[in-house]
Amino acid sequence: MVEQVNSFAIKTKNVSVHYGNKMAIDDVTINFTKNDVTSLIGPSGCGKSTFLRCLNRMNDVIDSCKVQGEFLLNGVTDIYGDSIQVETLREKIGMVFQKPNPFPKSIFENVAYGPKIHGLASTQSELNDIVMESLNRAGLYDEVKDRMDDIATGLSGGQQQRLCIARAIAIRPEIILMDEPCSALDPIATARIEELINELRENYTIIIVTHSMSQASRISQRTAFFHLGKLIEHGDTSKIFTKPDKEQTNDYITGRFG
Amino acid sequence: MENTHTDKNFEQKLKQLQDDLIKMSEIVEKQIEIAVNVIKTKDSQDAQLTQNLDEQVDVAERDVRDLSFEIMTLHRPVASDLRLVFTALKVSKELERMGDHSRNLAKRAISISSSFDDELIEQMYSLGKNVQSMVNQVLDSFFKKDELKAKTSWNQDAEIDKEYKSLLKNLIERMHNKETSVVDEGTKPILIAKSLERIGDHATNIAEEVIFNITGHYIDLKKSDFE
Ligand SMILES: Nc1ncnc2c1ncn2[C@@H]1O[C@H](COP(=O)(O)OP(=O)(O)O)[C@@H](O)[C@H]1O
Ligand SMILES: [Mg+2]
């Protein structure tokens, strides 16, 4: 099969990450196909979050963190190169964290903040539209439309997480990174987010770290298994969960640890 | 399996599932062996024994089914564990059918008159012995996870089909020649031969499941089930 440059949202090659002298990611090469959900799985401390944070340069703020390797956005733009500003990069590659972290402001302001600072709206009515559309896409609009001025921290955990997703969507990213977005949520709120991820896939490429293997199998088309900083196996989720190539992968996903 | 589950309860159930299948296989192997011998001995006690064993086989199949269901519900198996449960369900179904065929053929074999042609009896017995050896091979390949052996036994089915066809031809020729001892038995010898051939088909199906269990893929070459 001939790989088209454009079929990958992000391509990475020979990525290694150190915290001081300690290696956290060891020579990882992986490409993320557009409009797929890719799950990063593996035992705690294997480097999933570290790797995810490299993709939109969230590791830049950690002094001891040294990132090596190639990172290409849409097959051409060097993520760590001079041709793109970090702010522009984070517009294209949004992020949702483990703990919902809305600003202590109104629901409206939480979503409107990004588009405002990125200059995505030139009038108030355009801004209103972006906020409404983002909340809609995040499946939250109907629940909050009558209380847009209420403080966001008063929402339930699941609603807060969907608000964070709306906030990420509002700046029109191409890619959304999620780091264990459901780990603080109950099963119903989790199911709601999973459904949302599946819907978002139409318009975005999603890379998600999850410690739940059943979640990975439910929501992702591709799964990557990390162990001790190495990428052990990456492939179609259905293959990984029926007949992985590597014994190590099989052991991990069937619960044969260590 | 080298590594064990962190979840001991799950581990224990998977082991139980394998043990149940081994037990079931042993009963069916014995059933086939006895049924094939009955072709020659016409021992009615042995024929009754295949009937009794069949009841045990039905119970064993139910056990495998219930345990598989429990494992799927409570432990959500994936990868090699999922393939094992899937294979167990399908293999147990094939074994159960093999059991039925051996019971039926034994019942028919004792009703065949002693004046029936010895050469035909020998031919049926030889077909039976080959089927029996194929079944032993394929079950062995399952428990030893031996892909090559599974493929070898899968290929054996062609030989069995050939032997079955030549036996049928022989039977029909003799009916044409109006050999009374053959004509008098009507369809019985044909049905016995057919049961043996069907056991071979079920063994082939098991070989396919074994190959799936090991490789995650079904064998490509498909043969007609109804020859
Ligand atoms: N800010 C940091 N400073 C130093 N070491 C870190 C830092 N963040 C993570 N690590 C180390 O890097 C390794 C990978 O961590 P992480 O990427 O968080 O793994 P995961 O997300 O798979 O649980 C771990 O050994 C962890 O202790
Ligand atoms: Mg993490």
Short mmCIF file of C-alpha atoms and ligand atoms in Angstrom, two decimals:
data_model
loop_
_atom_site.label_atom_id
_atom_site.label_comp_id
_atom_site.label_asym_id
_atom_site.label_seq_id
_atom_site.Cartn_x
_atom_site.Cartn_y
_atom_site.Cartn_z
CA MET A 1 0.00 0.00 0.00
CA VAL A 2 1.31 3.41 -0.90
CA GLU A 3 1.10 5.71 2.07
CA GLN A 4 -0.13 9.14 1.20
CA VAL A 5 1.60 11.97 2.98
CA ASN A 6 -1.80 13.36 3.83
CA SER A 7 -3.21 10.25 5.41
CA PHE A 8 -1.32 10.89 8.63
CA ALA A 9 -2.25 13.66 11.02
CA ILE A 10 1.02 13.22 12.89
CA LYS A 11 4.11 11.25 11.96
CA THR A 12 6.85 10.63 14.49
CA LYS A 13 10.21 8.99 14.06
CA ASN A 14 12.87 7.81 16.51
CA VAL A 15 11.42 9.71 19.43
CA SER A 16 13.34 9.56 22.70
CA VAL A 17 12.51 11.55 25.80
CA HIS A 18 14.63 12.01 28.91
CA TYR A 19 13.85 13.61 32.26
CA GLY A 20 17.38 14.57 33.26
CA ASN A 21 19.32 11.35 32.82
CA LYS A 22 16.27 9.17 33.08
CA MET A 23 14.88 7.82 29.84
CA ALA A 24 11.10 7.91 29.62
CA ILE A 25 10.59 7.22 25.89
CA ASP A 26 13.00 5.00 24.01
CA ASP A 27 13.21 5.30 20.22
CA VAL A 28 9.52 5.32 19.36
CA THR A 29 8.32 5.59 15.76
CA ILE A 30 4.60 5.82 15.19
CA ASN A 31 2.23 7.49 12.74
CA PHE A 32 -1.31 8.56 13.54
CA THR A 33 -3.88 8.21 10.77
CA LYS A 34 -6.34 11.03 10.20
CA ASN A 35 -9.84 10.73 11.60
CA ASP A 36 -8.96 7.69 13.62
CA VAL A 37 -9.07 7.37 17.36
CA THR A 38 -5.77 5.93 18.54
CA SER A 39 -5.48 4.60 22.08
CA LEU A 40 -2.17 4.58 23.89
CA ILE A 41 -2.17 1.79 26.45
CA GLY A 42 0.39 0.27 28.78
CA PRO A 43 1.23 -0.03 32.45
CA SER A 44 1.55 3.04 34.64
CA GLY A 45 4.82 4.85 34.11
CA CYS A 46 5.48 3.37 30.67
CA GLY A 47 5.55 6.85 29.11
CA LYS A 48 2.11 7.28 27.58
CA SER A 49 1.54 10.78 28.97
CA THR A 50 5.09 11.81 28.23
CA PHE A 51 4.70 10.75 24.62
CA LEU A 52 1.30 12.39 24.26
CA ARG A 53 2.62 15.67 25.68
CA CYS A 54 5.43 15.70 23.11
CA LEU A 55 2.88 15.93 20.33
CA ASN A 56 1.86 19.49 21.16
CA ARG A 57 5.00 20.47 23.01
CA MET A 58 3.47 20.41 26.46
CA ASN A 59 6.81 19.05 27.69
CA ASP A 60 8.54 22.31 26.76
CA VAL A 61 7.68 23.76 30.15
CA ILE A 62 9.40 20.94 32.04
CA ASP A 63 13.05 22.03 32.36
CA SER A 64 14.55 18.59 32.84
CA CYS A 65 12.66 17.18 29.85
CA LYS A 66 14.66 16.62 26.68
CA VAL A 67 12.80 15.56 23.55
CA GLN A 68 14.57 14.06 20.54
CA GLY A 69 13.29 12.75 17.22
CA GLU A 70 11.08 13.82 14.36
CA PHE A 71 7.52 15.08 14.68
CA LEU A 72 5.61 16.04 11.56
CA LEU A 73 2.17 17.59 11.47
CA ASN A 74 0.21 16.57 8.36
CA GLY A 75 3.35 15.04 6.96
CA VAL A 76 5.11 18.38 6.40
CA THR A 77 5.24 20.77 9.33
CA ASP A 78 8.03 20.15 11.81
CA ILE A 79 6.28 20.39 15.17
CA TYR A 80 9.51 21.49 16.86
CA GLY A 81 10.67 23.63 13.93
CA ASP A 82 10.69 27.38 13.36
CA SER A 83 7.91 27.36 10.79
CA ILE A 84 5.23 27.06 13.43
CA GLN A 85 4.65 28.97 16.66
CA VAL A 86 3.81 26.96 19.75
CA GLU A 87 0.54 28.90 20.09
CA THR A 88 -0.45 28.04 16.51
CA LEU A 89 0.54 24.45 17.10
CA ARG A 90 -1.71 24.21 20.16
CA GLU A 91 -4.55 25.69 18.12
CA LYS A 92 -4.18 22.77 15.77
CA ILE A 93 -3.50 20.20 18.44
CA GLY A 94 -5.81 20.62 21.43
CA MET A 95 -5.64 18.80 24.71
CA VAL A 96 -8.03 17.43 27.32
CA PHE A 97 -6.64 16.37 30.68
CA GLN A 98 -7.38 13.65 33.18
CA LYS A 99 -9.02 15.94 35.72
CA PRO A 100 -11.59 18.29 34.24
CA ASN A 101 -10.04 21.72 34.69
CA PRO A 102 -12.52 24.44 33.77
CA PHE A 103 -11.50 28.01 34.61
CA PRO A 104 -13.36 29.39 37.63
CA LYS A 105 -15.46 31.48 35.29
CA SER A 106 -18.83 31.18 33.59
CA ILE A 107 -19.65 28.30 31.28
CA PHE A 108 -19.76 30.76 28.38
CA GLU A 109 -16.39 32.29 29.23
CA ASN A 110 -14.73 28.89 29.46
CA VAL A 111 -15.55 28.15 25.85
CA ALA A 112 -15.25 31.71 24.56
CA TYR A 113 -11.78 32.29 26.01
CA GLY A 114 -9.82 30.35 23.38
CA PRO A 115 -11.54 31.77 20.29
CA LYS A 116 -11.12 35.26 21.76
CA ILE A 117 -7.39 35.06 22.36
CA HIS A 118 -6.83 33.30 19.05
CA GLY A 119 -8.89 35.92 17.26
CA LEU A 120 -11.31 33.44 15.75
CA ALA A 121 -14.34 35.69 16.11
CA SER A 122 -14.61 39.29 14.94
CA THR A 123 -18.04 40.04 16.38
CA GLN A 124 -19.93 39.07 19.53
CA SER A 125 -22.46 37.16 17.48
CA GLU A 126 -19.71 35.14 15.78
CA LEU A 127 -18.32 34.34 19.19
CA ASN A 128 -21.76 33.28 20.41
CA ASP A 129 -22.03 30.97 17.42
CA ILE A 130 -18.67 29.36 18.09
CA VAL A 131 -19.55 28.81 21.75
CA MET A 132 -22.91 27.35 20.90
CA GLU A 133 -21.56 25.09 18.18
CA SER A 134 -18.74 23.83 20.37
CA LEU A 135 -21.05 23.06 23.26
CA ASN A 136 -23.34 21.35 20.82
CA ARG A 137 -20.59 19.18 19.41
CA ALA A 138 -19.50 18.30 22.90
CA GLY A 139 -23.05 17.19 23.61
CA LEU A 140 -23.44 19.70 26.41
CA TYR A 141 -25.48 22.54 24.91
CA ASP A 142 -28.93 21.29 25.85
CA GLU A 143 -27.86 20.78 29.45
CA VAL A 144 -26.39 24.26 29.92
CA LYS A 145 -28.16 26.55 27.46
CA ASP A 146 -30.27 28.15 30.20
CA ARG A 147 -27.38 28.82 32.54
CA MET A 148 -24.52 29.97 30.35
CA ASP A 149 -23.51 32.55 32.92
CA ASP A 150 -23.29 30.09 35.81
CA ILE A 151 -19.88 29.26 37.11
CA ALA A 152 -18.43 26.23 35.30
CA THR A 153 -17.07 24.60 38.43
CA GLY A 154 -20.65 24.05 39.56
CA LEU A 155 -21.20 21.47 36.81
CA SER A 156 -20.93 17.74 37.47
CA GLY A 157 -17.61 16.02 36.74
CA GLY A 158 -18.88 14.56 33.48
CA GLN A 159 -20.30 17.90 32.38
CA GLN A 160 -17.05 19.65 33.30
CA GLN A 161 -15.12 17.19 31.15
CA ARG A 162 -17.45 17.76 28.22
CA LEU A 163 -17.02 21.49 28.79
CA CYS A 164 -13.25 21.00 28.53
CA ILE A 165 -13.81 19.12 25.29
CA ALA A 166 -16.02 22.00 24.05
CA ARG A 167 -13.25 24.39 25.05
CA ALA A 168 -10.75 22.36 23.05
CA ILE A 169 -13.05 22.17 20.04
CA ALA A 170 -13.78 25.92 20.13
CA ILE A 171 -10.34 26.78 18.79
CA ARG A 172 -10.94 24.49 15.80
CA PRO A 173 -8.16 22.00 16.25
CA GLU A 174 -7.37 19.22 13.80
CA ILE A 175 -6.18 16.89 16.47
CA ILE A 176 -7.35 16.38 20.04
CA LEU A 177 -5.08 14.77 22.60
CA MET A 178 -6.75 13.28 25.67
CA ASP A 179 -4.96 11.99 28.74
CA GLU A 180 -7.18 9.56 30.64
CA PRO A 181 -10.18 11.87 30.22
CA CYS A 182 -12.59 9.51 31.96
CA SER A 183 -10.57 8.35 34.92
CA ALA A 184 -12.32 10.77 37.29
CA LEU A 185 -15.80 10.04 35.94
CA ASP A 186 -18.55 7.58 36.83
CA PRO A 187 -19.66 4.93 34.29
CA ILE A 188 -22.53 6.97 32.86
CA ALA A 189 -20.44 10.11 32.39
CA THR A 190 -17.75 7.86 30.90
CA ALA A 191 -20.19 6.32 28.44
CA ARG A 192 -21.27 9.85 27.44
CA ILE A 193 -17.67 10.88 26.73
CA GLU A 194 -17.00 7.68 24.81
CA GLU A 195 -20.03 8.31 22.65
CA LEU A 196 -18.79 11.84 22.10
CA ILE A 197 -15.32 10.65 21.09
CA ASN A 198 -16.92 8.41 18.53
CA GLU A 199 -18.88 11.36 17.09
CA LEU A 200 -15.88 13.70 17.11
CA ARG A 201 -13.91 11.25 15.05
CA GLU A 202 -15.68 12.46 11.94
CA ASN A 203 -14.00 15.83 12.16
CA TYR A 204 -10.92 15.30 14.28
CA THR A 205 -8.03 12.95 14.79
CA ILE A 206 -8.02 11.79 18.39
CA ILE A 207 -5.14 10.36 20.37
CA ILE A 208 -6.15 9.17 23.79
CA VAL A 209 -4.22 7.73 26.72
CA THR A 210 -6.34 5.29 28.66
CA HIS A 211 -5.64 2.84 31.45
CA SER A 212 -8.85 1.00 30.61
CA MET A 213 -8.31 -1.67 28.01
CA SER A 214 -12.01 -2.16 27.53
CA GLN A 215 -12.27 1.57 26.82
CA ALA A 216 -9.48 1.31 24.27
CA SER A 217 -11.28 -1.57 22.59
CA ARG A 218 -14.59 0.27 22.57
CA ILE A 219 -13.54 3.64 21.24
CA SER A 220 -10.42 3.32 19.14
CA GLN A 221 -9.67 2.08 15.66
CA ARG A 222 -5.94 1.88 16.38
CA THR A 223 -4.16 0.88 19.54
CA ALA A 224 -0.54 1.37 20.54
CA PHE A 225 0.93 -0.62 23.41
CA PHE A 226 3.83 0.93 25.32
CA HIS A 227 6.04 -0.81 27.84
CA LEU A 228 8.99 0.72 29.71
CA GLY A 229 9.18 3.62 27.29
CA LYS A 230 9.16 1.44 24.18
CA LEU A 231 6.41 1.03 21.64
CA ILE A 232 5.85 -2.71 21.63
CA GLU A 233 3.04 -2.95 19.12
CA HIS A 234 0.76 -0.67 17.15
CA GLY A 235 -2.08 -1.79 14.94
CA ASP A 236 -5.80 -2.11 14.34
CA THR A 237 -7.61 -2.31 17.64
CA SER A 238 -9.57 -5.36 16.52
CA LYS A 239 -6.33 -7.16 15.73
CA ILE A 240 -4.61 -6.12 18.96
CA PHE A 241 -7.53 -7.47 20.97
CA THR A 242 -7.95 -10.72 19.05
CA LYS A 243 -4.50 -11.75 17.87
CA PRO A 244 -1.70 -9.35 18.74
CA ASP A 245 1.63 -10.11 17.08
CA LYS A 246 3.69 -9.83 20.24
CA GLU A 247 3.45 -12.15 23.21
CA GLN A 248 4.12 -9.18 25.48
CA THR A 249 1.03 -7.43 24.14
CA ASN A 250 -1.06 -10.53 24.60
CA ASP A 251 0.14 -10.90 28.18
CA TYR A 252 -0.68 -7.31 29.01
CA ILE A 253 -4.14 -7.12 27.50
CA THR A 254 -5.19 -10.49 28.87
CA GLY A 255 -4.09 -9.43 32.34
CA ARG A 256 -0.92 -11.46 32.67
CA PHE A 257 1.24 -8.77 34.20
CA GLY A 258 4.88 -8.93 35.06
CA MET B 1 0.72 -20.77 28.94
CA GLU B 2 3.85 -19.39 30.52
CA ASN B 3 2.59 -16.29 32.27
CA THR B 4 -0.29 -16.53 34.64
CA HIS B 5 -3.16 -14.18 35.23
CA THR B 6 -3.10 -11.61 37.94
CA ASP B 7 -6.72 -12.59 38.42
CA LYS B 8 -6.44 -16.08 39.91
CA ASN B 9 -10.15 -16.73 39.69
CA PHE B 10 -10.09 -16.07 35.94
CA GLU B 11 -6.95 -18.18 35.58
CA GLN B 12 -8.63 -21.04 37.39
CA LYS B 13 -11.71 -20.89 35.15
CA LEU B 14 -9.65 -20.93 31.96
CA LYS B 15 -7.81 -23.97 33.28
CA GLN B 16 -11.15 -25.58 34.15
CA LEU B 17 -12.39 -24.89 30.61
CA GLN B 18 -9.38 -26.66 29.14
CA ASP B 19 -9.81 -29.56 31.54
CA ASP B 20 -13.48 -29.88 30.65
CA LEU B 21 -12.60 -30.01 26.98
CA ILE B 22 -9.92 -32.62 27.54
CA LYS B 23 -12.41 -34.72 29.47
CA MET B 24 -15.02 -34.34 26.75
CA SER B 25 -12.51 -35.25 24.04
CA GLU B 26 -11.49 -38.36 25.91
CA ILE B 27 -15.08 -39.53 26.14
CA VAL B 28 -15.71 -38.94 22.44
CA GLU B 29 -12.47 -40.64 21.43
CA LYS B 30 -13.48 -43.66 23.48
CA GLN B 31 -16.98 -43.58 21.98
CA ILE B 32 -15.60 -43.59 18.44
CA GLU B 33 -13.15 -46.35 19.22
CA ILE B 34 -15.90 -48.55 20.64
CA ALA B 35 -18.31 -47.77 17.78
CA VAL B 36 -15.69 -48.65 15.18
CA ASN B 37 -14.99 -51.95 16.92
CA VAL B 38 -18.70 -52.74 17.03
CA ILE B 39 -18.67 -52.75 13.20
CA LYS B 40 -16.68 -55.97 13.53
CA THR B 41 -17.76 -57.42 16.86
CA LYS B 42 -21.47 -56.50 16.69
CA ASP B 43 -21.31 -56.49 20.46
CA SER B 44 -24.62 -55.09 21.65
CA GLN B 45 -23.29 -54.22 25.12
CA ASP B 46 -20.63 -52.08 23.52
CA ALA B 47 -23.25 -50.45 21.34
CA GLN B 48 -25.22 -49.66 24.50
CA LEU B 49 -22.04 -48.23 26.01
CA THR B 50 -21.74 -45.69 23.17
CA GLN B 51 -25.30 -44.66 24.03
CA ASN B 52 -24.39 -44.19 27.71
CA LEU B 53 -21.27 -42.27 26.84
CA ASP B 54 -23.34 -40.03 24.65
CA GLU B 55 -25.25 -38.84 27.68
CA GLN B 56 -21.96 -37.92 29.32
CA VAL B 57 -20.91 -36.06 26.19
CA ASP B 58 -24.10 -34.00 26.25
CA VAL B 59 -23.48 -33.06 29.87
CA ALA B 60 -19.86 -32.17 29.09
CA GLU B 61 -20.97 -29.95 26.22
CA ARG B 62 -23.35 -28.12 28.50
CA ASP B 63 -20.58 -27.63 31.06
CA VAL B 64 -18.27 -26.14 28.44
CA ARG B 65 -21.04 -23.88 27.21
CA ASP B 66 -21.99 -22.64 30.68
CA LEU B 67 -18.41 -22.05 31.74
CA SER B 68 -17.64 -20.22 28.48
CA PHE B 69 -20.65 -18.02 29.05
CA GLU B 70 -19.59 -17.31 32.61
CA ILE B 71 -16.06 -16.42 31.53
CA MET B 72 -17.32 -14.08 28.82
CA THR B 73 -19.78 -12.38 31.15
CA LEU B 74 -17.59 -11.98 34.20
CA HIS B 75 -14.10 -11.70 32.77
CA ARG B 76 -14.50 -10.28 29.27
CA PRO B 77 -11.66 -12.27 27.77
CA VAL B 78 -9.57 -10.80 24.95
CA ALA B 79 -6.84 -12.01 22.60
CA SER B 80 -5.58 -15.55 23.35
CA ASP B 81 -8.15 -16.00 26.15
CA LEU B 82 -11.00 -14.94 23.89
CA ARG B 83 -9.80 -17.28 21.17
CA LEU B 84 -9.68 -20.13 23.65
CA VAL B 85 -13.28 -19.56 24.78
CA PHE B 86 -14.47 -19.18 21.21
CA THR B 87 -12.64 -22.34 20.15
CA ALA B 88 -13.92 -24.27 23.17
CA LEU B 89 -17.51 -23.46 22.27
CA LYS B 90 -17.10 -24.51 18.66
CA VAL B 91 -14.98 -27.59 19.33
CA SER B 92 -17.41 -28.86 21.96
CA LYS B 93 -20.25 -28.57 19.46
CA GLU B 94 -18.29 -30.59 16.89
CA LEU B 95 -17.41 -33.20 19.51
CA GLU B 96 -21.05 -33.52 20.48
CA ARG B 97 -22.02 -34.20 16.88
CA MET B 98 -19.23 -36.76 16.54
CA GLY B 99 -20.62 -38.48 19.59
CA ASP B 100 -24.09 -38.67 18.04
CA HIS B 101 -22.69 -40.19 14.87
CA SER B 102 -20.74 -42.85 16.72
CA ARG B 103 -23.75 -43.78 18.83
CA ASN B 104 -25.92 -44.06 15.70
CA LEU B 105 -23.42 -46.07 13.74
CA ALA B 106 -22.91 -48.53 16.59
CA LYS B 107 -26.66 -49.01 16.86
CA ARG B 108 -26.89 -49.78 13.13
CA ALA B 109 -23.79 -51.97 13.13
CA ILE B 110 -25.27 -54.46 15.62
CA SER B 111 -28.39 -54.85 13.49
CA ILE B 112 -26.42 -55.95 10.43
CA SER B 113 -26.77 -59.66 9.78
CA SER B 114 -23.80 -61.96 10.32
CA SER B 115 -24.18 -63.19 6.76
CA PHE B 116 -23.20 -59.74 5.51
CA ASP B 117 -20.10 -59.68 3.31
CA ASP B 118 -16.80 -59.80 5.24
CA GLU B 119 -14.92 -57.72 2.71
CA LEU B 120 -17.41 -54.88 3.11
CA ILE B 121 -17.20 -55.14 6.89
CA GLU B 122 -13.40 -54.92 6.61
CA GLN B 123 -13.73 -51.90 4.37
CA MET B 124 -16.06 -50.14 6.81
CA TYR B 125 -13.81 -51.02 9.71
CA SER B 126 -10.76 -49.67 7.92
CA LEU B 127 -12.60 -46.43 7.14
CA GLY B 128 -13.55 -46.28 10.81
CA LYS B 129 -9.97 -46.81 11.95
CA ASN B 130 -8.71 -44.01 9.70
CA VAL B 131 -11.40 -41.66 10.94
CA GLN B 132 -10.50 -42.57 14.50
CA SER B 133 -6.84 -41.82 13.91
CA MET B 134 -7.70 -38.48 12.31
CA VAL B 135 -9.81 -37.55 15.33
CA ASN B 136 -7.01 -38.48 17.73
CA GLN B 137 -4.53 -36.42 15.72
CA VAL B 138 -6.69 -33.34 15.54
CA LEU B 139 -7.50 -33.36 19.26
CA ASP B 140 -3.85 -33.86 20.04
CA SER B 141 -3.03 -30.84 17.87
CA PHE B 142 -5.55 -28.81 19.86
CA PHE B 143 -4.15 -29.58 23.27
CA LYS B 144 -0.55 -29.26 22.13
CA LYS B 145 -1.26 -26.13 20.09
CA ASP B 146 0.47 -27.82 17.17
CA GLU B 147 -0.42 -25.95 13.99
CA LEU B 148 1.42 -28.35 11.68
CA LYS B 149 -0.33 -31.35 13.15
CA ALA B 150 -3.70 -29.61 12.78
CA LYS B 151 -2.96 -28.95 9.12
CA THR B 152 -1.83 -32.52 8.56
CA SER B 153 -5.03 -33.90 10.03
CA TRP B 154 -7.04 -31.34 8.08
CA ASN B 155 -5.50 -32.79 4.93
CA GLN B 156 -6.31 -36.34 6.00
CA ASP B 157 -9.97 -35.69 5.31
CA ALA B 158 -9.42 -35.94 1.55
CA GLU B 159 -8.17 -39.51 2.01
CA ILE B 160 -11.17 -40.35 4.12
CA ASP B 161 -13.54 -38.96 1.53
CA LYS B 162 -11.83 -41.08 -1.11
CA GLU B 163 -12.14 -44.20 0.98
CA TYR B 164 -15.77 -43.43 1.71
CA LYS B 165 -16.56 -43.02 -1.97
CA SER B 166 -14.88 -46.26 -2.93
CA LEU B 167 -16.82 -48.07 -0.19
CA LEU B 168 -20.08 -46.62 -1.49
CA LYS B 169 -19.20 -47.64 -5.01
CA ASN B 170 -18.49 -51.17 -3.86
CA LEU B 171 -21.80 -51.32 -1.95
CA ILE B 172 -23.82 -50.03 -4.87
CA GLU B 173 -22.14 -52.37 -7.34
CA ARG B 174 -23.04 -55.31 -5.19
CA MET B 175 -26.61 -54.15 -4.94
CA HIS B 176 -26.70 -53.91 -8.72
CA ASN B 177 -25.47 -57.48 -8.86
CA LYS B 178 -28.37 -58.39 -6.57
CA GLU B 179 -26.18 -59.88 -3.86
CA THR B 180 -28.96 -60.68 -1.40
CA SER B 181 -26.85 -60.34 1.74
CA VAL B 182 -26.10 -56.76 0.74
CA VAL B 183 -29.51 -55.85 -0.60
CA ASP B 184 -31.18 -57.19 2.57
CA GLU B 185 -29.37 -54.64 4.73
CA GLY B 186 -30.86 -51.79 2.68
CA THR B 187 -29.42 -48.40 3.57
CA LYS B 188 -27.82 -49.49 6.88
CA PRO B 189 -24.24 -50.00 5.60
CA ILE B 190 -24.50 -46.79 3.59
CA LEU B 191 -25.61 -44.86 6.67
CA ILE B 192 -22.81 -46.35 8.74
CA ALA B 193 -20.27 -45.28 6.13
CA LYS B 194 -21.92 -41.86 5.99
CA SER B 195 -21.67 -41.47 9.78
CA LEU B 196 -17.96 -42.23 9.64
CA GLU B 197 -17.47 -39.76 6.84
CA ARG B 198 -19.35 -37.11 8.80
CA ILE B 199 -17.16 -37.70 11.84
CA GLY B 200 -14.24 -36.96 9.54
CA ASP B 201 -15.90 -33.70 8.49
CA HIS B 202 -16.38 -32.65 12.10
CA ALA B 203 -12.73 -33.45 12.76
CA THR B 204 -11.86 -31.18 9.83
CA ASN B 205 -13.93 -28.42 11.38
CA ILE B 206 -12.05 -28.88 14.64
CA ALA B 207 -8.75 -28.65 12.76
CA GLU B 208 -9.93 -25.29 11.39
CA GLU B 209 -10.79 -24.08 14.89
CA VAL B 210 -7.43 -25.24 16.19
CA ILE B 211 -5.64 -23.31 13.47
CA PHE B 212 -7.74 -20.25 14.35
CA ASN B 213 -6.96 -20.67 18.02
CA ILE B 214 -3.25 -20.71 17.30
CA THR B 215 -2.95 -18.18 14.47
CA GLY B 216 -6.05 -15.98 14.76
CA HIS B 217 -6.97 -16.83 11.15
CA TYR B 218 -9.13 -19.43 9.55
CA ILE B 219 -7.55 -21.68 6.95
CA ASP B 220 -8.34 -20.39 3.43
CA LEU B 221 -8.94 -23.63 1.62
CA LYS B 222 -12.61 -24.37 1.87
CA LYS B 223 -14.13 -27.65 0.93
CA SER B 224 -17.74 -28.46 0.41
CA ASP B 225 -19.42 -29.74 3.53
CA PHE B 226 -21.87 -31.82 1.59
CA GLU B 227 -20.04 -34.32 -0.50
N1 LIG C 1 7.88 15.79 35.14
C1 LIG C 1 8.60 14.66 35.29
N2 LIG C 1 9.84 14.68 35.82
C2 LIG C 1 10.55 13.55 35.96
N3 LIG C 1 10.13 12.35 35.60
C3 LIG C 1 8.91 12.25 35.06
C4 LIG C 1 8.07 13.39 34.88
N4 LIG C 1 6.90 12.99 34.31
C5 LIG C 1 7.01 11.66 34.17
N5 LIG C 1 8.20 11.20 34.61
C6 LIG C 1 8.67 9.81 34.57
O1 LIG C 1 8.65 9.33 33.24
C7 LIG C 1 8.15 8.01 33.17
C8 LIG C 1 6.91 7.97 32.29
O2 LIG C 1 5.87 8.66 32.93
P1 LIG C 1 4.48 8.96 32.26
O3 LIG C 1 4.69 9.47 30.90
O4 LIG C 1 3.68 9.80 33.18
O5 LIG C 1 3.87 7.49 32.18
P2 LIG C 1 2.35 7.00 31.99
O6 LIG C 1 1.55 8.15 31.49
O7 LIG C 1 2.44 5.88 31.03
O8 LIG C 1 1.87 6.52 33.33
C9 LIG C 1 7.89 7.59 34.60
O9 LIG C 1 8.99 6.87 35.07
C10 LIG C 1 7.73 8.90 35.34
O10 LIG C 1 8.12 8.77 36.68
MG MG C 2 -0.16 9.08 32.37
#
